[in-house]
Short mmCIF file of C-alpha atoms in Angstrom, two decimals:
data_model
loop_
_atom_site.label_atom_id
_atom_site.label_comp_id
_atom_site.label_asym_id
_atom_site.label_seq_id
_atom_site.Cartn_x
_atom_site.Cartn_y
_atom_site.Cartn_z
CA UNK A 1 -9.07 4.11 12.54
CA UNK A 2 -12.79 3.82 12.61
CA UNK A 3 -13.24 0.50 13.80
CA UNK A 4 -14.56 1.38 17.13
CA UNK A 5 -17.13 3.86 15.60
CA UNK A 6 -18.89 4.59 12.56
CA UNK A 7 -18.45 7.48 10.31
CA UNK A 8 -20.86 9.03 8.27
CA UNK A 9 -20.50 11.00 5.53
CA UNK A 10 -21.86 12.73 3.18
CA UNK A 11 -20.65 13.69 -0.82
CA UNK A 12 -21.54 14.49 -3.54
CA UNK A 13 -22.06 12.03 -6.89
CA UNK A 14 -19.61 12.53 -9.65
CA UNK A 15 -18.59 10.21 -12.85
CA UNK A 16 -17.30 7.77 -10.84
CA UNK A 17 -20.39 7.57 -8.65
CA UNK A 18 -20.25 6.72 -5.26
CA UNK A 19 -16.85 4.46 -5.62
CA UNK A 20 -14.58 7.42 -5.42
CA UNK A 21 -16.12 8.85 -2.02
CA UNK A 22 -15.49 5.27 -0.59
CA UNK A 23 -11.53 5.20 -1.62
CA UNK A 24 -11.58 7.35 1.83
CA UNK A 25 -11.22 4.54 3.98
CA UNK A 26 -10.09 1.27 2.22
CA UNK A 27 -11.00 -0.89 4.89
CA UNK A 28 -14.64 -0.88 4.84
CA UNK A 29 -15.69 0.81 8.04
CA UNK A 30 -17.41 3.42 6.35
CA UNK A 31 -21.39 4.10 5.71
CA UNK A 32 -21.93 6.28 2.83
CA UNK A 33 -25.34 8.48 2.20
CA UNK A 34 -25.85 10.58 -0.78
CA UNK A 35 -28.50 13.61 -0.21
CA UNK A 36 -28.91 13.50 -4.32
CA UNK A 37 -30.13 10.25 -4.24
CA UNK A 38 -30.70 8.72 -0.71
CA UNK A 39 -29.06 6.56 1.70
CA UNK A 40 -26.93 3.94 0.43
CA UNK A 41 -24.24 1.31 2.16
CA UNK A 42 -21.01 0.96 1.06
CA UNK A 43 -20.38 -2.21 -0.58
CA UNK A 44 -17.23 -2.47 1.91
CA UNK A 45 -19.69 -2.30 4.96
CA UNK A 46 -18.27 -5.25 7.65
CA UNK A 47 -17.42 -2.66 10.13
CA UNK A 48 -20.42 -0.47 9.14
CA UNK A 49 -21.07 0.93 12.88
CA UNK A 50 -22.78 4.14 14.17
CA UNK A 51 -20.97 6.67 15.58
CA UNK A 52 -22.49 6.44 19.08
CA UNK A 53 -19.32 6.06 21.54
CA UNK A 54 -18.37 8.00 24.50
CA UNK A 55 -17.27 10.81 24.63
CA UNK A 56 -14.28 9.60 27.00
CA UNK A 57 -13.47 6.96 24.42
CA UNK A 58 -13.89 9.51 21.38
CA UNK A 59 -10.97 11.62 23.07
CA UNK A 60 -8.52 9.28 22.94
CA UNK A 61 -9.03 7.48 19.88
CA UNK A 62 -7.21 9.54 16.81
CA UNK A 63 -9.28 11.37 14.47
CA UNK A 64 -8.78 12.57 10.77
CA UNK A 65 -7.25 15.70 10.13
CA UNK A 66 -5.21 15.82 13.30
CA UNK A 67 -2.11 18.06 13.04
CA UNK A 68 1.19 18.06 14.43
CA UNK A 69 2.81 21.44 15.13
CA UNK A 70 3.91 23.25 11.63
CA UNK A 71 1.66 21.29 9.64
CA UNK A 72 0.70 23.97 7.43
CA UNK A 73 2.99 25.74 4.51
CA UNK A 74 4.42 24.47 1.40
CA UNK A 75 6.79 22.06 0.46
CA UNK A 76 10.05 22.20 2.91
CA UNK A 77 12.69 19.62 4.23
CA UNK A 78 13.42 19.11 7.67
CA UNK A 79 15.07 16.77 9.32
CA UNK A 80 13.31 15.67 12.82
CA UNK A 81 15.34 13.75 15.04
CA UNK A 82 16.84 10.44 13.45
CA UNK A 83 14.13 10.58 10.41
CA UNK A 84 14.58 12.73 7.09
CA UNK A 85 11.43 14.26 6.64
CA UNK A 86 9.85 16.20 3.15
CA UNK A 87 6.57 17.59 3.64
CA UNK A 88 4.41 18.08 0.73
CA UNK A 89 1.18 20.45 1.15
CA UNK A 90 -1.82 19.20 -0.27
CA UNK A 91 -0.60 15.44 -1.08
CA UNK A 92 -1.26 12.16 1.21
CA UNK A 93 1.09 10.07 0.52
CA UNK A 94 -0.26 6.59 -0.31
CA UNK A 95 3.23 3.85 -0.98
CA UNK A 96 6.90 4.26 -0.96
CA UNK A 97 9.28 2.53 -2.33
CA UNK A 98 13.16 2.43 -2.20
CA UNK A 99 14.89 2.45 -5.78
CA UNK A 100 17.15 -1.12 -6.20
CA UNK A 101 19.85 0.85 -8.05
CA UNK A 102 20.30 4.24 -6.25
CA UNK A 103 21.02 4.48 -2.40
CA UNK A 104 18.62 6.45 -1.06
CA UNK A 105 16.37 7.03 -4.18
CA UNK A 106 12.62 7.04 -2.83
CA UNK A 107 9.63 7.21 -5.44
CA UNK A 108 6.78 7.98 -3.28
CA UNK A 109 2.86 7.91 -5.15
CA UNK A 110 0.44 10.83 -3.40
CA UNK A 111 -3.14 11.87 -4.24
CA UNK A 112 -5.14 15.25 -3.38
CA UNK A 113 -7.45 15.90 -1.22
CA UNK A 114 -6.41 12.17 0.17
CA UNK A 115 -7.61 10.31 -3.08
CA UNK A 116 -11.46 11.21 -3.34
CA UNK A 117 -10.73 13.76 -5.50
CA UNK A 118 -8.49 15.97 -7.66
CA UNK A 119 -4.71 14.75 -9.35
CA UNK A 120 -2.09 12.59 -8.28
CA UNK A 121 1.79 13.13 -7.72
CA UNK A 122 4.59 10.92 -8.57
CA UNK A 123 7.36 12.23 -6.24
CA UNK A 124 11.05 11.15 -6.60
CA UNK A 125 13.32 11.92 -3.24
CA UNK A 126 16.77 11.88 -2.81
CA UNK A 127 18.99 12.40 0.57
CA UNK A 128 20.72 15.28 1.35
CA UNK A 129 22.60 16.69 4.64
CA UNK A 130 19.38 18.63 5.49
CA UNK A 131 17.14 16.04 5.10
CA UNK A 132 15.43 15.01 1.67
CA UNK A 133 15.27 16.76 -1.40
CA UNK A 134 12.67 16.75 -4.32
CA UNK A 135 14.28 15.58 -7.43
CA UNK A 136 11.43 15.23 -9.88
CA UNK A 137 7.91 15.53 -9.52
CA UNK A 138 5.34 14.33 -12.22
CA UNK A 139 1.42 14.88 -11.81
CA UNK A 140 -1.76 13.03 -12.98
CA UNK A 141 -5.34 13.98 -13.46
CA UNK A 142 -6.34 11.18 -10.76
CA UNK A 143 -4.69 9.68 -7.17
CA UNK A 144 -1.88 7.59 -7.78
CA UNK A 145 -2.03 4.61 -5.34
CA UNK A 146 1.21 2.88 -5.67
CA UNK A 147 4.34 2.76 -7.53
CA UNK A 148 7.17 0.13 -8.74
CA UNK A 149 10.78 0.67 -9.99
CA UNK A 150 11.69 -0.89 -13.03
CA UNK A 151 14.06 -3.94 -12.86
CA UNK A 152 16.19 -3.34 -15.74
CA UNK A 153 16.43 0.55 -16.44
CA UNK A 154 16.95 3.03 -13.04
CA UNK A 155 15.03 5.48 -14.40
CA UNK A 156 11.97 3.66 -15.01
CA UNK A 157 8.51 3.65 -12.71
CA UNK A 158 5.08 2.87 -13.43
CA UNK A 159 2.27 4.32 -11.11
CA UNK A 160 -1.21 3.34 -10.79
CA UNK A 161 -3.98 5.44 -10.44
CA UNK A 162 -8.13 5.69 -9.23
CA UNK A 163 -8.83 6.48 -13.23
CA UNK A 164 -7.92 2.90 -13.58
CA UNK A 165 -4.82 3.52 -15.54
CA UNK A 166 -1.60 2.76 -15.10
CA UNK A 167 1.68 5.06 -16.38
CA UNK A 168 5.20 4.21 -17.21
CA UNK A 169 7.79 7.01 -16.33
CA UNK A 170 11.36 8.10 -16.73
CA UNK A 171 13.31 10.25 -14.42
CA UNK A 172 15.90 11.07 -16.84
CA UNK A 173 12.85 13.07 -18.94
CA UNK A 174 11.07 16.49 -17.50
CA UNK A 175 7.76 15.55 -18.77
CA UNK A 176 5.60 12.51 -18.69
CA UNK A 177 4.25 9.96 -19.01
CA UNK A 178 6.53 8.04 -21.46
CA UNK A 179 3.03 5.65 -21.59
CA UNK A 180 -0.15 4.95 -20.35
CA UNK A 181 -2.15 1.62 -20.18
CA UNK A 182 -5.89 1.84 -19.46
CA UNK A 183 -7.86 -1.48 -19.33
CA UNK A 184 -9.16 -1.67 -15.53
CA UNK A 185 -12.72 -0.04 -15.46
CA UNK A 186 -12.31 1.13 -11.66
CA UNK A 187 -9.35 2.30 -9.47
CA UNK A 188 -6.26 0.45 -9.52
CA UNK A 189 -4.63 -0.13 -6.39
CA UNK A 190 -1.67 -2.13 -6.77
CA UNK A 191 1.50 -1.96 -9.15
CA UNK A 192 4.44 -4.48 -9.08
CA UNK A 193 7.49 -5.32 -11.08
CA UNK A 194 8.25 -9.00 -11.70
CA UNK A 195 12.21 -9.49 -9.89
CA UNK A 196 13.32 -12.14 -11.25
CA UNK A 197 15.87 -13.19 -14.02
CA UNK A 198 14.09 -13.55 -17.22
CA UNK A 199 10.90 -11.28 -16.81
CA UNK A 200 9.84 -7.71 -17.21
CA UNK A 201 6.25 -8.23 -16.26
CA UNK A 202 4.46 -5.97 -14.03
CA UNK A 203 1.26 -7.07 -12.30
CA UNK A 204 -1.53 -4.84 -11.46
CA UNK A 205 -4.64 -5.43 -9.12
CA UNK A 206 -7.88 -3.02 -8.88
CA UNK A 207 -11.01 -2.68 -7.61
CA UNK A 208 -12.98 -4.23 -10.40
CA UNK A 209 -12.07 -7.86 -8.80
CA UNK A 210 -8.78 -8.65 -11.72
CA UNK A 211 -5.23 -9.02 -11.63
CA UNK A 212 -3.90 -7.24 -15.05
CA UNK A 213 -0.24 -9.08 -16.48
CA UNK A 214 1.43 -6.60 -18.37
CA UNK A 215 4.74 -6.37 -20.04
CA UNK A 216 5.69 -2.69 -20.50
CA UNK A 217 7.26 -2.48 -24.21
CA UNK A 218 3.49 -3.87 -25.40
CA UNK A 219 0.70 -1.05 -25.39
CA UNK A 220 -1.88 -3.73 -24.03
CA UNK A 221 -2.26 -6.74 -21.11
CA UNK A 222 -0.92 -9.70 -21.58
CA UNK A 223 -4.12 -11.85 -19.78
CA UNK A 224 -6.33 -10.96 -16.77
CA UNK A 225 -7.14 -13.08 -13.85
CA UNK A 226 -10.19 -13.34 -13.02
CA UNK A 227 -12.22 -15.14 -9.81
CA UNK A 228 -11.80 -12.86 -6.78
CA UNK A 229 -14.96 -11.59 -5.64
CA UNK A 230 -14.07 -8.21 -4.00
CA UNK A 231 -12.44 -5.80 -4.49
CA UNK A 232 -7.91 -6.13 -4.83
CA UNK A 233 -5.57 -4.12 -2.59
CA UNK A 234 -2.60 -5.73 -3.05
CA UNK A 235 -0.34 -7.85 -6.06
CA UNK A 236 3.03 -9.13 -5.33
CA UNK A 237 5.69 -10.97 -7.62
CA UNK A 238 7.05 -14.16 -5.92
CA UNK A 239 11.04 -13.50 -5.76
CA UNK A 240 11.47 -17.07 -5.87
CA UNK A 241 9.47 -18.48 -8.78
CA UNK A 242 8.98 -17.28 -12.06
CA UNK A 243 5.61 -16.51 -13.04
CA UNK A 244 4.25 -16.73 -9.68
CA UNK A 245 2.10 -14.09 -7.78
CA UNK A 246 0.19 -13.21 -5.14
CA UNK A 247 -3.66 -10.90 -4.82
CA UNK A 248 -5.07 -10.00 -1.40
CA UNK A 249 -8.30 -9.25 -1.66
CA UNK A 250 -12.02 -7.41 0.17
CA UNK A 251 -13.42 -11.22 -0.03
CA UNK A 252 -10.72 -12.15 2.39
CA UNK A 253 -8.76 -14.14 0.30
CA UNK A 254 -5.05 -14.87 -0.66
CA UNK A 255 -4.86 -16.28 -3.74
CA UNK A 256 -1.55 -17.30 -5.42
CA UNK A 257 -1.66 -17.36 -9.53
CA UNK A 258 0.60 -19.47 -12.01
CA UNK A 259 1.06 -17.17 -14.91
CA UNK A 260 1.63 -19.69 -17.60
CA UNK A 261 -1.15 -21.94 -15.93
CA UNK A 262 -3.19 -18.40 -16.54
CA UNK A 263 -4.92 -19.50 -12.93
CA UNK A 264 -5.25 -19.55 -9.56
CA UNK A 265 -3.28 -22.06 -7.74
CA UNK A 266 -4.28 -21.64 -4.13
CA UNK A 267 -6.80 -19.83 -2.61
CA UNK A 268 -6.66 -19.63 1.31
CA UNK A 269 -9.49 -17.78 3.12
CA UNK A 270 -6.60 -15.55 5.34
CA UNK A 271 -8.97 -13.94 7.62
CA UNK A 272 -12.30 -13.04 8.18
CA UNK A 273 -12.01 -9.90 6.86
CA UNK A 274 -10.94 -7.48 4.03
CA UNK A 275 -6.53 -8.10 3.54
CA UNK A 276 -5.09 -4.96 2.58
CA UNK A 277 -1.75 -5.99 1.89
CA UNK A 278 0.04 -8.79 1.49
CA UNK A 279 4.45 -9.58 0.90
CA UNK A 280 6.71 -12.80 0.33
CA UNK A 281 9.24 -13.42 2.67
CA UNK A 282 12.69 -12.69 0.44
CA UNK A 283 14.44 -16.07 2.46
CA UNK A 284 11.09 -18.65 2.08
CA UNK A 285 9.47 -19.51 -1.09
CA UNK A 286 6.18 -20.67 0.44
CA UNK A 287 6.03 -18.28 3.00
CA UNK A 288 3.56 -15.19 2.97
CA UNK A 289 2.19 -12.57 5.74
CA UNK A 290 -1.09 -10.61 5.20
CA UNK A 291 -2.32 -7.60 7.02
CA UNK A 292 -6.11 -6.75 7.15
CA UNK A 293 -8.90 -4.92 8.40
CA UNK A 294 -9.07 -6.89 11.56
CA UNK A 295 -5.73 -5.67 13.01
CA UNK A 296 -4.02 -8.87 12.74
CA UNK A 297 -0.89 -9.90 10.56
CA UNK A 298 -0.92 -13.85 9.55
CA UNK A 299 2.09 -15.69 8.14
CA UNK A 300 1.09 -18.44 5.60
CA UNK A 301 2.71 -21.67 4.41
CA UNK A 302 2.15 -22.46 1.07
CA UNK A 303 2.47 -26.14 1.92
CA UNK A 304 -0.09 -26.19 4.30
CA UNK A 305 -2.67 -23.02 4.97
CA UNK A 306 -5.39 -24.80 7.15
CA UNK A 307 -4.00 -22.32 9.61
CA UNK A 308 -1.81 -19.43 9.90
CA UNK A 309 2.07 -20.15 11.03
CA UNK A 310 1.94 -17.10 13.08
CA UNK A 311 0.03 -14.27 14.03
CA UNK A 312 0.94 -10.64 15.08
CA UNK A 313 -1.44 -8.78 17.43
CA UNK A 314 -0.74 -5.20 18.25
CA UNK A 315 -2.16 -2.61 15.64
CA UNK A 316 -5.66 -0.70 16.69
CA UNK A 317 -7.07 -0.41 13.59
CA UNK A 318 -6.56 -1.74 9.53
CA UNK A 319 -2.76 -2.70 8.91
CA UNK A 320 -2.21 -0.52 5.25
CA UNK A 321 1.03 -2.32 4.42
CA UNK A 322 3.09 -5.17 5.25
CA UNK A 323 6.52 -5.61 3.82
CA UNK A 324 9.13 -8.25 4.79
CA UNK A 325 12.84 -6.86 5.66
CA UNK A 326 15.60 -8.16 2.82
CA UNK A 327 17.94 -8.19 5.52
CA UNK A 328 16.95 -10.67 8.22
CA UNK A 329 15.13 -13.45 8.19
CA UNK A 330 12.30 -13.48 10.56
CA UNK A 331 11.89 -9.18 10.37
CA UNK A 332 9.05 -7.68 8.70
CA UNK A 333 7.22 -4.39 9.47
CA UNK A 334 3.90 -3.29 9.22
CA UNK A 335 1.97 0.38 8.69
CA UNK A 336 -1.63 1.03 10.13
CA UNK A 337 -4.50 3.57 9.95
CA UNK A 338 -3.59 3.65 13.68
CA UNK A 339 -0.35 6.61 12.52
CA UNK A 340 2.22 3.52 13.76
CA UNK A 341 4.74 1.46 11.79
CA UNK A 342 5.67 -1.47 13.96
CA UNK A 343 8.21 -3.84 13.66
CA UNK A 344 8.18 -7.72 14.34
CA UNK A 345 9.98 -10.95 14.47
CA UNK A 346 8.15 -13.67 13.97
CA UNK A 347 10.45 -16.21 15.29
CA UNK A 348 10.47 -14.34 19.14
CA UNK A 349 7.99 -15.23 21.77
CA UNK A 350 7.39 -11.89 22.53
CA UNK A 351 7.60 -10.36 18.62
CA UNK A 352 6.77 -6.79 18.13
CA UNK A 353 10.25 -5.36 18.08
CA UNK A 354 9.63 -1.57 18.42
CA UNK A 355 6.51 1.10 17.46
CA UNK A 356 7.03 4.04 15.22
CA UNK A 357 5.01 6.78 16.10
CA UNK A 358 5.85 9.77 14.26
CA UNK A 359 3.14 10.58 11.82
CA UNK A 360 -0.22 12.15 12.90
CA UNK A 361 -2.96 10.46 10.19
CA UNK A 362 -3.11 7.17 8.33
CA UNK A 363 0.29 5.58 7.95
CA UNK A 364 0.26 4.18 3.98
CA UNK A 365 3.36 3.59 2.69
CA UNK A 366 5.99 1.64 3.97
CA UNK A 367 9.53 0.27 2.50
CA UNK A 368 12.43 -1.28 3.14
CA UNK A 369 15.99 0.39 1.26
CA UNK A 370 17.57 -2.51 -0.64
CA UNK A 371 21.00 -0.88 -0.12
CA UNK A 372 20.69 -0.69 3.77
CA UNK A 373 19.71 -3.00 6.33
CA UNK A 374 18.32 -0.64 8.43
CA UNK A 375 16.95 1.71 6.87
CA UNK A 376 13.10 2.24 6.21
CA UNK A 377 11.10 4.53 4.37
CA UNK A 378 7.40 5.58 4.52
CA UNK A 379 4.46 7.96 3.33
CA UNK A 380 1.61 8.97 5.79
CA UNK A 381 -1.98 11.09 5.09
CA UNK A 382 -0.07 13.73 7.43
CA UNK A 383 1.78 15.19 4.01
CA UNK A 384 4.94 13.43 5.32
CA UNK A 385 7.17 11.65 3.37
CA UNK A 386 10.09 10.08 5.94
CA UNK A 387 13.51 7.91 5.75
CA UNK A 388 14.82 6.58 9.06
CA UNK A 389 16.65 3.65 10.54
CA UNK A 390 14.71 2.00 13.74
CA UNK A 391 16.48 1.26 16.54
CA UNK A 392 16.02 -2.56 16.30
CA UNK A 393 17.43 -2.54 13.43
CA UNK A 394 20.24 -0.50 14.04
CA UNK A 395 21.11 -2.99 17.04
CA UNK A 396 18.88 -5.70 16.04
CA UNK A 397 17.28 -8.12 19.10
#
């Protein structure tokens, strides 16, 4: 949300150094001084502007810690309109994702004090006629950043979190972690379980530029990856080929990786600047979208990346998340740091299908249910935690 103006701030250093205070803004727009021990430039400084814009202009662009009404209290459900809505006080929600055995079942990963500092919380929602309720709830001494169902057991997540650890739960059990694997030396930002037949891997992507493969029932990685030069947002499983995966990357890259070649395969410069996310489409095997820092969503064929196969314009500032819908085809939605979640079909001439706007800070998370084919879930800065079905995919165009 800061692409039109700089920020500057100002904290303090901890263990971690300067690398927590940047987790802030994940997109690189932010300038950094320490008064301990001078001025010093985030190493994710391409939209490094000063904050010298009209006032006129400063009005209507959204700011951080902008409140809807009843923003403050403790944890309550309510259910607003069409969405089902849990507020959590004092956690930013930061993915969401649907469970693929329960209808309903959300996992959502949150952090304190929105990730610089302070635990994390592993939430686990389920539907009720009010709204949502709070099944389970585990904590963590850092942010957790994303989560991932197991594959083969329904009770089964694994988090990741900005102590560069990742941690293996079970919702049957009041207490947790069942296990924790710690081998990334800086945050880790992305957690995913392998779906297909044959393979309980889970791939992990931080901030010290590797992809982790891990298999759960071993206490250590299987191998690392190794050749981005920035830091990783986003790991996907392909859902079509075994041992196949995907890193989006700060050196605005895609890179796809052959796990028993232990390398990349492709590398395709995406954009021309940092990808935050990245997804497979469920009904192509070579097609990916990314979503990055410069508002734009490309759709890439592996068979031929010289250029993107489409490109979706309509997001203000850094697209968080990008997910493809299971459902149709062509449908994939996308969450910003502009508070929207908008939905597209790539095959339309005119593709942006409908905008969300019912959150009031960074939009994070974002999910489609596996059970449903319209609904959607997703996690926002705002201490909102929503499930909701969009109109065009209730009566889709």
């Amino acid at each position: 949300m800061f692409a039109a103006g700089a920020i500057q701030f100002r904290f303090n250093q901890n263990k971690n150094g300067l690398r927590r205070s940047q987790r802030l803004f994940p997109c690189g727009p932010i300038r950094i001084s320490n008064t301990e021990h001078g001025a010093r430039t985030s190493a994710r400084s391409s939209w490094c502007v000063q904050r010298r814009q009209c006032v006129s202009d400063s009005d209507r662009l959204p700011r951080p810690g902008r409140r809807g009404p009843g923003a403050a209290g403790g944890m309550n459900a309510v259910c607003g309109g069409a969405a089902r809505t849990l507020r959590v006080a004092g956690r930013h929600g930061y993915a969401a994702e649907f469970s693929p055995y329960l209808p309903g079942r959300l996992a959502c990963a949150a952090a304190q004090h929105y990730g610089i500092a302070g635990c994390g919380t592993l939430l686990i929602l389920d539907p009720n006629e009010s709204g949502l309720r709070l099944f389970r709830s585990f904590d963590w001494s850092d942010g957790l950043f994303d989560v991932t169902w197991s594959e083969n057991n329904e009770h089964v997540l694994i988090t990741c979190s900005g102590d560069g650890s990742l941690q293996l739960w079970d919702t049957a059990k009041a207490a947790g972690p069942l296990q924790v694997y710690k081998e990334h030396t800086q945050e880790v930002y992305s957690v995913d379980w392998s779906q297909t037949r044959g393979e309980q891997l889970v791939v992990s992507g931080s901030w010290d530029q590797t992809v982790k493969l891990w298999d759960p029932t071993v206490g250590k990685s299987l191998c690392t990856f190794r050749g981005h030069e920035n830091v990783i947002y986003s790991t996907i499983w392909s859902p079509h080929i075994p041992g196949c995966l995907a890193s989006a990357s700060g050196d605005q890259t895609l890179r796809i990786w052959d796990v028993k070649a232990a390398g990349v395969r492709i590398v395709i410069p995406a954009h021309q600047a940092e990808i935050l996310s990245c997804d497979w489409c469920k009904y192509n095997e070579n097609l990916l979208v990314t979503g990055a820092v410069d508002c734009s969503l490309r759709g890439w064929d592996l068979r031929n990346v010289r250029q993107p196969v489409f490109e979706l314009l309509g997001h203000t500032y850094a697209i968080r998340r990008v997910k493809f819908s299971l459902f149709f085809s062509s449908v994939l939605a996308s969450c910003s740091y502009d508070f929207t979640v908008r939905f597209w079909n790539f095959s339309k001439p005119d593709p942006l299908l409908e905008t969300v706007e019912h959150h009031t800070e960074f939009t994070c998370g974002l999910d489609f249910s596996l059970q449903s084919p319209t609904q959607v879930a997703d996690c926002s800065w705002d201490e909102t935690i929503k499930i909701y079905d969009p109109a065009c995919l209730t009566i889709p165009a």
